[in-house]
PDB file of C-alpha atoms in Angstrom:
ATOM      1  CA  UNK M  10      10.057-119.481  25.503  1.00 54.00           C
ATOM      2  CA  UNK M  11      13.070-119.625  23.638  1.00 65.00           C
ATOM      3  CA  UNK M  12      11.812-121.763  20.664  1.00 64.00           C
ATOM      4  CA  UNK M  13       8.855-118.277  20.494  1.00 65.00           C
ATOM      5  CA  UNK M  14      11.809-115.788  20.408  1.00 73.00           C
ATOM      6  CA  UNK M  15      13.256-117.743  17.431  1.00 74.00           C
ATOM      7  CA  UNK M  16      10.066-117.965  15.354  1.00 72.00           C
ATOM      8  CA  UNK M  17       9.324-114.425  15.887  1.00 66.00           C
ATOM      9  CA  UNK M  18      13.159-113.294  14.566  1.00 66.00           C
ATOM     10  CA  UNK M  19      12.669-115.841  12.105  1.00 70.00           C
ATOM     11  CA  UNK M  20       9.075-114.424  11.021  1.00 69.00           C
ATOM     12  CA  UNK M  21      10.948-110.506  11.081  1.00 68.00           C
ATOM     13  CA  UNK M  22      14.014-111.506   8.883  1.00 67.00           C
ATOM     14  CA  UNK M  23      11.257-112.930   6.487  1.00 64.00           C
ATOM     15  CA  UNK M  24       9.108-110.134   6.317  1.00 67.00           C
ATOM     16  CA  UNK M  25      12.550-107.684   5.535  1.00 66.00           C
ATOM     17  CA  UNK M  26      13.343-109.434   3.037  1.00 62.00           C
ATOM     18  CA  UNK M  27      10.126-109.729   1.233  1.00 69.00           C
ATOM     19  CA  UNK M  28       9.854-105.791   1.799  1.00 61.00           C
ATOM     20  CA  UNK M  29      13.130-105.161   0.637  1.00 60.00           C
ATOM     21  CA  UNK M  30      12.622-107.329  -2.705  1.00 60.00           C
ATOM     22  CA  UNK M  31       9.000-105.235  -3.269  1.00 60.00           C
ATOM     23  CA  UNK M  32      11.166-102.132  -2.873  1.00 61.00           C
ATOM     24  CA  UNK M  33      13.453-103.039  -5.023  1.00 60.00           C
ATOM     25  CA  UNK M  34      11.382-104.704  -8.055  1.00 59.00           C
ATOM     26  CA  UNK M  35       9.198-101.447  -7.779  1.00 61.00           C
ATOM     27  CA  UNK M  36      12.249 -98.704  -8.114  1.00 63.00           C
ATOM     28  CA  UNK M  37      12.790 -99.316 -11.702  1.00 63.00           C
ATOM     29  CA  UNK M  38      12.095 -96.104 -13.673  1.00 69.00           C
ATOM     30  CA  UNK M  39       8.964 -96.161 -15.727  1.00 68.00           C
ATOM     31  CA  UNK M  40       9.766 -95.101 -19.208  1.00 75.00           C
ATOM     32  CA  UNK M  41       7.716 -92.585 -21.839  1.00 70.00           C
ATOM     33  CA  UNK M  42       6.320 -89.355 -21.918  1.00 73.00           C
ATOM     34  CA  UNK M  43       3.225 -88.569 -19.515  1.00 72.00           C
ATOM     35  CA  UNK M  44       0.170 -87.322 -21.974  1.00 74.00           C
ATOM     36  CA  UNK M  45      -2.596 -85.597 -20.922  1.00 75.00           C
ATOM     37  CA  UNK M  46      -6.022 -87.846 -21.572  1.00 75.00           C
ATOM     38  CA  UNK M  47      -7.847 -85.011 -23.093  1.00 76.00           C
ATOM     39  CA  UNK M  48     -10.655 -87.338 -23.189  1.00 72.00           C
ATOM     40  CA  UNK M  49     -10.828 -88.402 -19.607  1.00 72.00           C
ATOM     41  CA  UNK M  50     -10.247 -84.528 -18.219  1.00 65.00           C
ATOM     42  CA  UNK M  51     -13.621 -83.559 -20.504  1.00 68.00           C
ATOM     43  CA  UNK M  52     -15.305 -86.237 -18.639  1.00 74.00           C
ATOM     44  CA  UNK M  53     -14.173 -85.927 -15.235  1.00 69.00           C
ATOM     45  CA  UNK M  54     -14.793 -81.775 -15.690  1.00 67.00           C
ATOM     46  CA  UNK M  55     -18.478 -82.846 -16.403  1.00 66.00           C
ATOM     47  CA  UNK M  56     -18.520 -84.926 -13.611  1.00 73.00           C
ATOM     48  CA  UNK M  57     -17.542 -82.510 -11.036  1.00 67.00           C
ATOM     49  CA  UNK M  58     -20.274 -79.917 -13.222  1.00 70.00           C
ATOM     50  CA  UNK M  59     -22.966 -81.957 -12.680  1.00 65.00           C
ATOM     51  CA  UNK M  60     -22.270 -82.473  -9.417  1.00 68.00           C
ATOM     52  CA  UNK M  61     -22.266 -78.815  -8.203  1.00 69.00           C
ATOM     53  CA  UNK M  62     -25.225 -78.388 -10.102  1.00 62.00           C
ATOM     54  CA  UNK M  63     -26.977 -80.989  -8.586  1.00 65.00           C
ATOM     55  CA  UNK M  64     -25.748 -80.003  -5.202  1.00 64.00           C
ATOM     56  CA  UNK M  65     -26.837 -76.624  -5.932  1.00 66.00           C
ATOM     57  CA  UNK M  66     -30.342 -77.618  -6.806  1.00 70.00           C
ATOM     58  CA  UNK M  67     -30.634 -80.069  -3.672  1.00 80.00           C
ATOM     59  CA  UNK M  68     -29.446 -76.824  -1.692  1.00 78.00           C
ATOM     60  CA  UNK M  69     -32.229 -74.828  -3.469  1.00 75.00           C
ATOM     61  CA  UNK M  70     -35.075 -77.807  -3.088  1.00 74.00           C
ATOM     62  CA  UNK M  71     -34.024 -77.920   1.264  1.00 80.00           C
ATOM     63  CA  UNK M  72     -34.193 -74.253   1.337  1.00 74.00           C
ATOM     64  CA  UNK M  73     -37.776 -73.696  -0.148  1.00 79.00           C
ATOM     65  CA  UNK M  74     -39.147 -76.593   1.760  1.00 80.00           C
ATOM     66  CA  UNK M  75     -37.674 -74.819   4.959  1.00 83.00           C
ATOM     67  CA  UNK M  76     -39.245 -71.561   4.015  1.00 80.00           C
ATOM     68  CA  UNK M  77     -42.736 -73.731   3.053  1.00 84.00           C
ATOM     69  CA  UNK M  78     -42.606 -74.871   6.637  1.00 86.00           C
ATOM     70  CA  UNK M  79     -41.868 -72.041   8.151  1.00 84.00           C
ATOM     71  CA  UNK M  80     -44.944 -70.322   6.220  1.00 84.00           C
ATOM     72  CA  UNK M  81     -46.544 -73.163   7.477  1.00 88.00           C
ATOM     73  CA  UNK M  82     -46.033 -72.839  10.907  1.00 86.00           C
ATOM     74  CA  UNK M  83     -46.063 -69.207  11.085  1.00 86.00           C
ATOM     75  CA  UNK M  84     -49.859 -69.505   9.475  1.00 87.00           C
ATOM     76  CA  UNK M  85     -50.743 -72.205  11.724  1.00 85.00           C
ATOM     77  CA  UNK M  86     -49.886 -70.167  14.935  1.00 86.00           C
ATOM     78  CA  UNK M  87     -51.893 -67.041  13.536  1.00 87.00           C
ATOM     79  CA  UNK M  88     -55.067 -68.915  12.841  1.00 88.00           C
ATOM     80  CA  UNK M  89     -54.994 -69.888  16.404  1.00 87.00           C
ATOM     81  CA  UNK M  90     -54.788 -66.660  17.224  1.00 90.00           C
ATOM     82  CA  UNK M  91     -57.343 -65.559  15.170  1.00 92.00           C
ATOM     83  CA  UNK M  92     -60.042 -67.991  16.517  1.00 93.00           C
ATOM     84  CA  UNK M  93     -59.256 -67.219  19.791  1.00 94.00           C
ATOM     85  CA  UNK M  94     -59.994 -63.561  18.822  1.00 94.00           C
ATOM     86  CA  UNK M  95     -63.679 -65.055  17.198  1.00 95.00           C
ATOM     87  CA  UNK M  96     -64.897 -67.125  19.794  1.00 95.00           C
ATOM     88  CA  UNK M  97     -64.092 -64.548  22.271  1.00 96.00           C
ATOM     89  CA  UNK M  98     -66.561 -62.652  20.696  1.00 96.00           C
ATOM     90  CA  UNK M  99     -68.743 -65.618  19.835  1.00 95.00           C
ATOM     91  CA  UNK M 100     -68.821 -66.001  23.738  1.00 95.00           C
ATOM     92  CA  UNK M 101     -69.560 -62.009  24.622  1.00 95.00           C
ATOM     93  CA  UNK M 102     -72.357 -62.104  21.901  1.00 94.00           C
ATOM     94  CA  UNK M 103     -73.400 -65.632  23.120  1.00 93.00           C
ATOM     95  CA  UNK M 104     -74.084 -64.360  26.571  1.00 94.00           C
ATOM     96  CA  UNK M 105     -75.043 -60.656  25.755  1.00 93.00           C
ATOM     97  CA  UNK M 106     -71.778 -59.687  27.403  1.00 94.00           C
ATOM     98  CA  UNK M 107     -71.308 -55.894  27.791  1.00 96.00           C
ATOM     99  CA  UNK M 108     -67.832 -55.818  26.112  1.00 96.00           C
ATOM    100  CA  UNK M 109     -70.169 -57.910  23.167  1.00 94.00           C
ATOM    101  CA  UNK M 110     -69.378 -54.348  20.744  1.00 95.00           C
ATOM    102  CA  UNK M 111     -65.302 -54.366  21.322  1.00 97.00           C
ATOM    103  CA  UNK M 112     -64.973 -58.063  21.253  1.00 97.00           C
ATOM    104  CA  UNK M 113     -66.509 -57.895  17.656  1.00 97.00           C
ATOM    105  CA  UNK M 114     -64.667 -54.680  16.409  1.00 97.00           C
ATOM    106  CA  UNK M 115     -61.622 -57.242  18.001  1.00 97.00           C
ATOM    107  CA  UNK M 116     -62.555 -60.531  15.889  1.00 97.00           C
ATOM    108  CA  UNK M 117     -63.775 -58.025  12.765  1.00 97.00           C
ATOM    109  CA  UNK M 118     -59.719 -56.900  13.152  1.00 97.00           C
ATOM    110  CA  UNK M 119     -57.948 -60.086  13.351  1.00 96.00           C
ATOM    111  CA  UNK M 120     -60.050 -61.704  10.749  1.00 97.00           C
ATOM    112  CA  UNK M 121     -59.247 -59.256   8.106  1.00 97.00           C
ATOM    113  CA  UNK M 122     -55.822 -59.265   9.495  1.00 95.00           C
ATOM    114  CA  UNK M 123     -55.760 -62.963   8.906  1.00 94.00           C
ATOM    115  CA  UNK M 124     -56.890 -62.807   5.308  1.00 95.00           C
ATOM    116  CA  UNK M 125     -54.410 -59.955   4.482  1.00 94.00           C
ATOM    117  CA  UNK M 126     -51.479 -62.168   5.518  1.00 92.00           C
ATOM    118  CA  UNK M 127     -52.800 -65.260   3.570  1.00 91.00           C
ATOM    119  CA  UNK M 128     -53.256 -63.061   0.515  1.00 91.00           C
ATOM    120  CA  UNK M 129     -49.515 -61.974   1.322  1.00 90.00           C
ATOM    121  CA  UNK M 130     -48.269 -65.614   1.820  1.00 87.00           C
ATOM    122  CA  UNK M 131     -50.091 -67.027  -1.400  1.00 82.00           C
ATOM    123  CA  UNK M 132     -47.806 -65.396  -4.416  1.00 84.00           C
ATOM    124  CA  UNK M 133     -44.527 -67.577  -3.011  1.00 83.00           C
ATOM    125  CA  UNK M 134     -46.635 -70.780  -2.262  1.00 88.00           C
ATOM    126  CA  UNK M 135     -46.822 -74.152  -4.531  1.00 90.00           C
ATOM    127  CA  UNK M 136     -50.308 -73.476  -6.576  1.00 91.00           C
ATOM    128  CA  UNK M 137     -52.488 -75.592  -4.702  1.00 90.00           C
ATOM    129  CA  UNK M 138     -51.265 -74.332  -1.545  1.00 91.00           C
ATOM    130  CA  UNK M 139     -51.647 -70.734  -2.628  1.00 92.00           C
ATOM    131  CA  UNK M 140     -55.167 -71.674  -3.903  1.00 94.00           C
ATOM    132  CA  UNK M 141     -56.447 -72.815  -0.252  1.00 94.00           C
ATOM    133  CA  UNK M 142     -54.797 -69.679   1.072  1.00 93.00           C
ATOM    134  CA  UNK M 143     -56.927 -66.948  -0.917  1.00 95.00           C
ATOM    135  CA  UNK M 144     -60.121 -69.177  -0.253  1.00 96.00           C
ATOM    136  CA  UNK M 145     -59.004 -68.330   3.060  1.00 95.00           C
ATOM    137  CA  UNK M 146     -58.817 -65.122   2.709  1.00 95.00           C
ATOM    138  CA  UNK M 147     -62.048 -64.457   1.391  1.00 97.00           C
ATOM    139  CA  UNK M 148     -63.804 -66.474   3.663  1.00 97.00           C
ATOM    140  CA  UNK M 149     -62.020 -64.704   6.313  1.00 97.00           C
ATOM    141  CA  UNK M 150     -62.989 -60.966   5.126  1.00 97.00           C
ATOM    142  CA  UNK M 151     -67.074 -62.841   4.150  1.00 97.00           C
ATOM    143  CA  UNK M 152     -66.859 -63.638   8.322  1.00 97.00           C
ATOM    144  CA  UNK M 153     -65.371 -60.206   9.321  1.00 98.00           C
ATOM    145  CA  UNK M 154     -67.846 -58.355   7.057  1.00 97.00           C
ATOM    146  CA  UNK M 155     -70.421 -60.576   9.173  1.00 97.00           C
ATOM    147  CA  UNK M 156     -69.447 -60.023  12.115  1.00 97.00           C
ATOM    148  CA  UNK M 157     -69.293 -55.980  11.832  1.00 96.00           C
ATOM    149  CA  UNK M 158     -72.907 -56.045  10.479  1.00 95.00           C
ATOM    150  CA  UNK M 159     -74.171 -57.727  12.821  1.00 92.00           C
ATOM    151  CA  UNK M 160     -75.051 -61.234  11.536  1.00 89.00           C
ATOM    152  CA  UNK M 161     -75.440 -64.121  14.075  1.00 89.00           C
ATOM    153  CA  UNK M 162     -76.286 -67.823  13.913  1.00 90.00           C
ATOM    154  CA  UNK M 163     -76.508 -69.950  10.984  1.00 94.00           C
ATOM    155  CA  UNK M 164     -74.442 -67.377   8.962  1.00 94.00           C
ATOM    156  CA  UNK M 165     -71.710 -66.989  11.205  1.00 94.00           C
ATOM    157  CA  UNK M 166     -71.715 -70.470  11.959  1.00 94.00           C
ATOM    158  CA  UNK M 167     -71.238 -71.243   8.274  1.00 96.00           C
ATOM    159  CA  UNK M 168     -68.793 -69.016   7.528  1.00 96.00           C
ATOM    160  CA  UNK M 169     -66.634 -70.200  10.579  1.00 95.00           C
ATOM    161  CA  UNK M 170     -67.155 -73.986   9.414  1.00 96.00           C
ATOM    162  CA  UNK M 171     -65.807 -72.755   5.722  1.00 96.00           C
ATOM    163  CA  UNK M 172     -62.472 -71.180   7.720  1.00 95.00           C
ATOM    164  CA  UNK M 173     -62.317 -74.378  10.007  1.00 94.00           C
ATOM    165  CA  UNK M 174     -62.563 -76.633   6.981  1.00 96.00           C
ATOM    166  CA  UNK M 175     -59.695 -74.672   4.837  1.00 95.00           C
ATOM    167  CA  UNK M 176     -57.530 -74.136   7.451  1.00 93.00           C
ATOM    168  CA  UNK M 177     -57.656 -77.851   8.041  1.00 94.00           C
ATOM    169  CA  UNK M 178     -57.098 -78.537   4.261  1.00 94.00           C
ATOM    170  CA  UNK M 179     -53.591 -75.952   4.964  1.00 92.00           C
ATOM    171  CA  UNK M 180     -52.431 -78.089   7.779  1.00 91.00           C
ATOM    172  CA  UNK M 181     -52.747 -81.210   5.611  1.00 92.00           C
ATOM    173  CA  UNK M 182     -51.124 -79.624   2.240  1.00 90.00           C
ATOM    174  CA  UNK M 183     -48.152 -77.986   4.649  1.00 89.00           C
ATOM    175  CA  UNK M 184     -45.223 -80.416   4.731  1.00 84.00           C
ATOM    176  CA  UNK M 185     -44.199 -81.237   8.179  1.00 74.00           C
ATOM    177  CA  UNK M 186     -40.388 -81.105   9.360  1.00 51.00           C
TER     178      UNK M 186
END
């Protein structure tokens, strides 16, 4: 035990000393005149520039692909709505149902509601998405149009498929979060 407490005093004086000699070789005063580095403040100014621009930008790029996918979604929800709203009266029409008249004014209603919110949507949209958003649209108000003039079968049925088809063509051109 006592041979350990004399290597560890002996291993303490050592390190002292070394400290003190760093201490002391490093306290000399440095001599000159400090300069600015015109040079290197030019560059590191630029640096930090393009930095907050580029932080800036990758700000900007996060929000619009939040506000994309909130478009998105917010579609998404409202064309389930909507075709709930059309095969209700698909249904009524289907079985000669006595509410048949008000389930169509209903569907005639959301589909043009539909198509007026696309057409809204489409101006702040990527162009491709905005172009499958006005097909939409029209395809939407074609259907309603149907619908309140009293088209059924193979018309209807065409039109729907068209609406199906784009609004699966949104959901695949919508980024997902």
């Amino acid at each position: 035990m006592r041979a350990g407490t004399e290597r560890a005093a002996l291993l303490g004086a050592a390190a002292a000393v070394i400290g003190l000699a760093l201490v002391v070789g490093c306290s000399a005063p440095v001599e000159g005149h400090p300069q600015e580095n015109r040079a290197q403040a030019a560059e590191y100014a630029a640096e930090v520039t393009s930095s907050m621009a580029a932080a800036s930008s990758s700000q900007k790029a996060a929000d619009e692909l939040a506000a994309l996918e909130a478009e998105c979604a917010l579609f998404l929800t409202r064309a389930g709505d909507t075709i709930d709203s059309y095969n209700a009266f698909i249904d009524a029409a289907n079985t000669d149902a006595a509410d048949a008249g008000a389930k169509a004014a209903q569907a005639v209603g959301a589909l043009r509601s539909a198509a007026d919110r696309a057409e809204e949507a489409g101006p702040a949209l990527p162009p491709d998405l905005a172009g499958l958003f006005v097909d939409y649209a029209a395809t939407y108000r074609d259907l309603a149009s149907a619908v309140e003039s009293g088209e059924r079968g193979d018309y209807l049925n065409t039109l729907a498929g068209r609406g199906d088809e784009l609004r699966d063509s949104i959901r695949a051109a919508c980024p997902t979060s």
